[in-house]
Short mmCIF file of C-alpha atoms and ligand atoms in Angstrom, two decimals:
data_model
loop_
_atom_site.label_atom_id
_atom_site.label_comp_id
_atom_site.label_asym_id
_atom_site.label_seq_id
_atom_site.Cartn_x
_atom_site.Cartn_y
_atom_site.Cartn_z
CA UNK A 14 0.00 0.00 0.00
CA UNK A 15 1.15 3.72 -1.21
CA UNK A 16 1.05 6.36 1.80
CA UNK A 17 -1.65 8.57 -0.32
CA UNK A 18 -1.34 12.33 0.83
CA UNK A 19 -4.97 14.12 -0.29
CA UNK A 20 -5.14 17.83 -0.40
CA UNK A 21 -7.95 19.31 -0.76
CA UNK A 22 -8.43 23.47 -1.39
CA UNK A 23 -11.80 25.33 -2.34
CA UNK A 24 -13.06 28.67 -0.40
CA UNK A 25 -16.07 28.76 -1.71
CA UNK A 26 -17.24 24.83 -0.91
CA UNK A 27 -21.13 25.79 0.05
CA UNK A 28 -20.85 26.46 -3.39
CA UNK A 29 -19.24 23.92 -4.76
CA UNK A 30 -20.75 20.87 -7.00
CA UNK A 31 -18.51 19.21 -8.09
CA UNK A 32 -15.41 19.48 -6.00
CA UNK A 33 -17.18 18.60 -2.55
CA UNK A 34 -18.76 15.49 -4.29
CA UNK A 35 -15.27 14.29 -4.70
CA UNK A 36 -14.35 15.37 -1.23
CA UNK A 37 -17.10 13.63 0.26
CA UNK A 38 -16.24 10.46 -1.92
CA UNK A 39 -12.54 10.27 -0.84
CA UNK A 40 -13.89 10.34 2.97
CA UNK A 41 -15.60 6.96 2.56
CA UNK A 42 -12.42 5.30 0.41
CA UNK A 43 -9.87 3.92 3.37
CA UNK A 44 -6.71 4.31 4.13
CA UNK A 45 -6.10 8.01 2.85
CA UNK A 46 -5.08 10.73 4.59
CA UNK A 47 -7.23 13.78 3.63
CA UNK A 48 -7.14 17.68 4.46
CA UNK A 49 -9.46 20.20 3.82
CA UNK A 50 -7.42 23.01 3.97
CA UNK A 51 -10.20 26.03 3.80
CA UNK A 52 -11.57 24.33 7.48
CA UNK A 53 -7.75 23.47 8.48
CA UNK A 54 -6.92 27.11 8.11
CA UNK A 55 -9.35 29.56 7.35
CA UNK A 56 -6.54 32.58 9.20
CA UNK A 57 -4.06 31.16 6.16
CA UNK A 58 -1.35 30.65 9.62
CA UNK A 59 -0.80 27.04 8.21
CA UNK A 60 1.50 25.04 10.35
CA UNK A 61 4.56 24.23 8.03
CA UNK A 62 6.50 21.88 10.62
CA UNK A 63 2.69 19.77 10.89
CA UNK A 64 2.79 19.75 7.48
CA UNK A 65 6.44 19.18 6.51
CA UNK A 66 5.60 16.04 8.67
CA UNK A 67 2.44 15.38 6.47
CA UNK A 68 4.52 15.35 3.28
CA UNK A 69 6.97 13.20 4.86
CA UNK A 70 4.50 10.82 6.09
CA UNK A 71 3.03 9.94 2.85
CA UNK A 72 4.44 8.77 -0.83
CA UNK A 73 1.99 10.08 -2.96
CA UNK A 74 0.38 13.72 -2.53
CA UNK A 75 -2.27 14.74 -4.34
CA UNK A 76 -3.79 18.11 -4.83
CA UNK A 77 -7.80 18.45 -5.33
CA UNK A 78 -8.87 22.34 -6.46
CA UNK A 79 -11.16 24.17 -8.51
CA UNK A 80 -9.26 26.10 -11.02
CA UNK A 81 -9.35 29.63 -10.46
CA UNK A 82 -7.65 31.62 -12.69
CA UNK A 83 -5.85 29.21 -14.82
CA UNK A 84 -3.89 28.45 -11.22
CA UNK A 85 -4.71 26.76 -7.44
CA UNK A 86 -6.57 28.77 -5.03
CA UNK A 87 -4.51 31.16 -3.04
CA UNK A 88 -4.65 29.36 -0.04
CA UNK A 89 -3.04 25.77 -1.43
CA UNK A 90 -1.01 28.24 -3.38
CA UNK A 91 0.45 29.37 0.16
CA UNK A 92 0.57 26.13 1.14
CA UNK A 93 2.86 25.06 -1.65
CA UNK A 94 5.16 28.54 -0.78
CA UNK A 95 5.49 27.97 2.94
CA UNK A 96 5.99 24.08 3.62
CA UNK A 97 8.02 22.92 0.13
CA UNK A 98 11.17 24.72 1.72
CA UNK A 99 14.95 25.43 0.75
CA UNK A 100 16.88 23.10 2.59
CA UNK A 101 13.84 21.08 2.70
CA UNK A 102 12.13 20.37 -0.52
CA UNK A 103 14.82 21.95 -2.98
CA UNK A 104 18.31 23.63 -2.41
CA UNK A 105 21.24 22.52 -0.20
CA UNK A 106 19.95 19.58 1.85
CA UNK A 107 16.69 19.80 0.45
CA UNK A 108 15.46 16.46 -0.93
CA UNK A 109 13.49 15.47 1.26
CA UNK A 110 10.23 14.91 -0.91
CA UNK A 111 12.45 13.00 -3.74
CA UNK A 112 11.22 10.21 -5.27
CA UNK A 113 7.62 11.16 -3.97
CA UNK A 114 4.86 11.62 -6.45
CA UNK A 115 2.95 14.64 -6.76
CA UNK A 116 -0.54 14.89 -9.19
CA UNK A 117 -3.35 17.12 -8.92
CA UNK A 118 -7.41 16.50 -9.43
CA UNK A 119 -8.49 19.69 -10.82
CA UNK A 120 -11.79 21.12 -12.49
CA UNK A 121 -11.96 23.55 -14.66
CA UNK A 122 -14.74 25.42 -15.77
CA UNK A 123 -13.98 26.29 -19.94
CA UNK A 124 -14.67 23.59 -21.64
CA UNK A 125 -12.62 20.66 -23.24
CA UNK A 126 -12.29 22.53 -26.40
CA UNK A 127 -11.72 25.65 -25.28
CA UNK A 128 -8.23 24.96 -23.89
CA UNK A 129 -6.07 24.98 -27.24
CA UNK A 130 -4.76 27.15 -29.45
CA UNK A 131 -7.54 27.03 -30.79
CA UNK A 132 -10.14 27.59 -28.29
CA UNK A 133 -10.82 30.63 -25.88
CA UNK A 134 -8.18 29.92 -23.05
CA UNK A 135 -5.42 29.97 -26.16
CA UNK A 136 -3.24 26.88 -24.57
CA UNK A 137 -3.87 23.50 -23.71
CA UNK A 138 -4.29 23.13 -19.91
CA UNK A 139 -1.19 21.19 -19.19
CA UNK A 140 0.51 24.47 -20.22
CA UNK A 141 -1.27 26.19 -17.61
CA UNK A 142 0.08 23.70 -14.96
CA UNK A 143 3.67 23.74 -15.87
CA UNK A 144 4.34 25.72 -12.42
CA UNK A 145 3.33 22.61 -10.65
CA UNK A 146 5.02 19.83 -12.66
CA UNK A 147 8.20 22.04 -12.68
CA UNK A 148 7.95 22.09 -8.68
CA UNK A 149 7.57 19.00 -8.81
CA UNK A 150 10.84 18.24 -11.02
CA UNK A 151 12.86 20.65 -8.43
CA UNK A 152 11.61 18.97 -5.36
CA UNK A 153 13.00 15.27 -7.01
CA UNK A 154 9.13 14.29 -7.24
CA UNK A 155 7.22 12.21 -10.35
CA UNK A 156 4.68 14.62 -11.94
CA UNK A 157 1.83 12.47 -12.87
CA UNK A 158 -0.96 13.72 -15.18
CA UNK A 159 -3.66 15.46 -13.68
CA UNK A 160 -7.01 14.20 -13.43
CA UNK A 161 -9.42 16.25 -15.31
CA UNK A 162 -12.91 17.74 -15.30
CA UNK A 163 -13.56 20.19 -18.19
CA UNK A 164 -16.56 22.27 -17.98
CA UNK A 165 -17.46 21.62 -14.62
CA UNK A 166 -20.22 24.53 -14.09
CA UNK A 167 -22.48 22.44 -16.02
CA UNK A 168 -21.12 18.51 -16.07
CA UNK A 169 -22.54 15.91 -13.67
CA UNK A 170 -20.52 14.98 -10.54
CA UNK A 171 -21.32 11.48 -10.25
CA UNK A 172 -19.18 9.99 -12.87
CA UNK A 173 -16.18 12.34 -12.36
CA UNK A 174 -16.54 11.60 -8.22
CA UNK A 175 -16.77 7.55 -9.05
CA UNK A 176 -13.51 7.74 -11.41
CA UNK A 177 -12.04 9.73 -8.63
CA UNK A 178 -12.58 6.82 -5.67
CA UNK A 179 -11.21 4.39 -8.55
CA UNK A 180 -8.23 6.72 -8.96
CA UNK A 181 -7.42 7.12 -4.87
CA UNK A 182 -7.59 3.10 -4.60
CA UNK A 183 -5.42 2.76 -7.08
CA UNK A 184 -2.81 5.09 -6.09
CA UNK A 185 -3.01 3.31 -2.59
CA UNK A 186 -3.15 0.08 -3.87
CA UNK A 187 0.02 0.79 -5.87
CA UNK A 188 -1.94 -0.54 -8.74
CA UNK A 189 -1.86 2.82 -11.05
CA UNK A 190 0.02 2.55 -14.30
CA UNK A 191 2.37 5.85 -14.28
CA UNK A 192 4.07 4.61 -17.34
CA UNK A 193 0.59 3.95 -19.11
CA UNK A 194 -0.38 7.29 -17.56
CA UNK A 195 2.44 9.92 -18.62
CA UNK A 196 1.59 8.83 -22.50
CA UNK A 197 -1.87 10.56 -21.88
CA UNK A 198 -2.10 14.56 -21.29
CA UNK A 199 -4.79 14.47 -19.09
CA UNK A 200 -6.65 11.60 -17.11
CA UNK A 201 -10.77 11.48 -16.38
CA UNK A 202 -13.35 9.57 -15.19
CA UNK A 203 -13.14 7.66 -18.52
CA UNK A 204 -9.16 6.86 -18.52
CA UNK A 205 -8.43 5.72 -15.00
CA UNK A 206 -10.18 2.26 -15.29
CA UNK A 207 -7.67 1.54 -18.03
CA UNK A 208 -4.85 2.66 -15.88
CA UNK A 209 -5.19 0.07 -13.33
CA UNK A 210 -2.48 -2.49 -13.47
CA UNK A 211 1.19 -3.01 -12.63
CA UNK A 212 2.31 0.57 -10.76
CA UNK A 213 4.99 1.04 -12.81
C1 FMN H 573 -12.14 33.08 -8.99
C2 FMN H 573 -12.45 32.05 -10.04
C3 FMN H 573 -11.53 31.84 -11.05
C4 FMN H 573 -11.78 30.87 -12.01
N1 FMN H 573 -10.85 30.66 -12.99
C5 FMN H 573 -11.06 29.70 -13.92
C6 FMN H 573 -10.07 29.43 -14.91
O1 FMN H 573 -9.00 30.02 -14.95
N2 FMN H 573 -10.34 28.48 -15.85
C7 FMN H 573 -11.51 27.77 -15.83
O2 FMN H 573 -11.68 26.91 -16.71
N3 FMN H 573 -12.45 27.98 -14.88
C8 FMN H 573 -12.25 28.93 -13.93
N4 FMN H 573 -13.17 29.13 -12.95
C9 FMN H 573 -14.33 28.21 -12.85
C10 FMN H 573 -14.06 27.15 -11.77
O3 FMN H 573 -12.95 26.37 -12.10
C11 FMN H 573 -15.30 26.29 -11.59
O4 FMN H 573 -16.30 27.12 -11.05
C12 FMN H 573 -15.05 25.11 -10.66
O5 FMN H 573 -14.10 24.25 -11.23
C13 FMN H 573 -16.33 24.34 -10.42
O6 FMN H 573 -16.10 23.40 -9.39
P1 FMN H 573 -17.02 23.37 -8.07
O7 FMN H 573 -18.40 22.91 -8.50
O8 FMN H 573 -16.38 22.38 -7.17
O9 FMN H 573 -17.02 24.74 -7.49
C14 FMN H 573 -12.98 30.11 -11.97
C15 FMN H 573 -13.90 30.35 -10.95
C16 FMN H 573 -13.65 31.31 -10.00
C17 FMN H 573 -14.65 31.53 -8.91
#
C-alpha cells in the first residue's frame, strides 16, 4: 500500500458541486489521509513543521482544487510557498520529498475545447500547470498527469466523483500505471479504469 497524501483546497465549498462530491467520496475510500485546507486554516497561519511532517508521512500527494484563474486557489497556493522549503524540498539539503509523487485532481470550468490554441483559453491546460510539474521536477518528485474535469459549471458529478474513488484506490493500492499514464495529457473519469495495473 502507497502512503496517499490528499489535499484538498476550495473557499467557496457551500458552493461547490462538483469538487465537494469528490471530497465527500474520498472520505468513505480507506486508508487516505485527507485535508481540507479552507476548514484546516481559514486565518491562512498554516503550520509548516505539521505539514512538513504530512509530506513526509506519505508517498503520494495529491492536490484536489477548482481552477481559479488558470492556477490553485490562493490558499493551497500558500501552502505550496510555505511548507516545500529550501533546505527542505529543494536547495542545499533539500530532498526530502524526492522520489515522492505529486498529481493534482483539478476542475476547470472552460470547456474541453476551449483549452487549445484554438479555443478561448489559447493553450492547452497542461501548459497552464507547468508551475506545478516544474515544482515537482525541483523537489525530485514524479509529476503524474492530472485528473481532469472540463466544464465543470455544467457537467454531472457522479461519474467524475466515481472515477475519482477508482483513482485514490489505485494510487493506494500501488496498482496505477504511471508509465501507461504519462503517455496521456490528461486523465478522467473515462481513462483511470484503463490505468489500473502493474504501478509502474
Ligand atoms: C475566482 C475564479 C476563477 C476561475 N478561474 C477559472 C479558470 O482560470 N479556468 C476555468 O476553466 N475555470 C475557472 N473558474 C471556474 C471554476 O474552475 C469552476 O467554477 C469550478 O471548477 C467548479 O467546481 P465546483 O463545483 O467544485 O465549485 C474560476 C472560478 C472562479 C470563482
Amino acid at each position: 500500500m502507497a502512503r496517499l497524501l490528499h489535499i484538498f483546497a476550495h473557499p467557496g465549498r457551500a458552493s461547490s458541486r462538483i469538487n465537494m462530491a469528490l471530497w465527500r467520496t474520498a472520505q468513505v475510500v480507506d486508508g487516505i489521509s485527507s485535508l481540507d485546507l479552507y476548514a484546516r486554516y481559514p486565518r491562512y497561519d498554516i503550520d509548516i513543521a505539521a505539514e512538513q511532517q504530512r509530506l513526509l508521512a506519505h508517498e503520494v500527494v495529491l492536490l484536489q482544487f477548482p481552477l481559479f484563474w488558470y492556477s490553485a486557489p490562493a490558499l493551497l497556493k500558500e501552502w505550496i510557498d510555505l511548507t516545500f522549503e529550501h533546505g527542505f524540498a529543494y536547495g542545499h539539503g533539500g530532498d526530502r520529498l524526492k522520489g515522492k509523487r505529486l498529481m493534482l485532481a483539478l476542475t476547470a470550468g472552460g470547456p474541453e475545447e476551449a483549452y487549445g490554441p484554438q479555443g478561448y483559453q489559447h493553450f492547452d491546460l497542461r501548459t497552464f500547470l507547468t508551475p506545478f510539474e516544474q515544482t515537482a521536477r525541483l523537489c525530485q518528485m514524479s509529476f503524474l498527469p492530472p485528473y481532469v474535469l472540463f466544464g465543470a459549471l455544467t457537467a454531472e458529478p457522479a461519474p467524475h466523483a466515481q472515477g475519482f474513488a477508482r483513482l485514490l484506490e489505485a494510487l493506494r493500492d500501488d496498482r496505477f500505471n504511471g508509465m501507461r499514464a504519462a503517455s496521456l495529457p490528461v486523465l478522467t473519469h473515462d481513462t483511470v479504469p484503463l490505468l489500473e495495473g502493474d504501478q509502474e
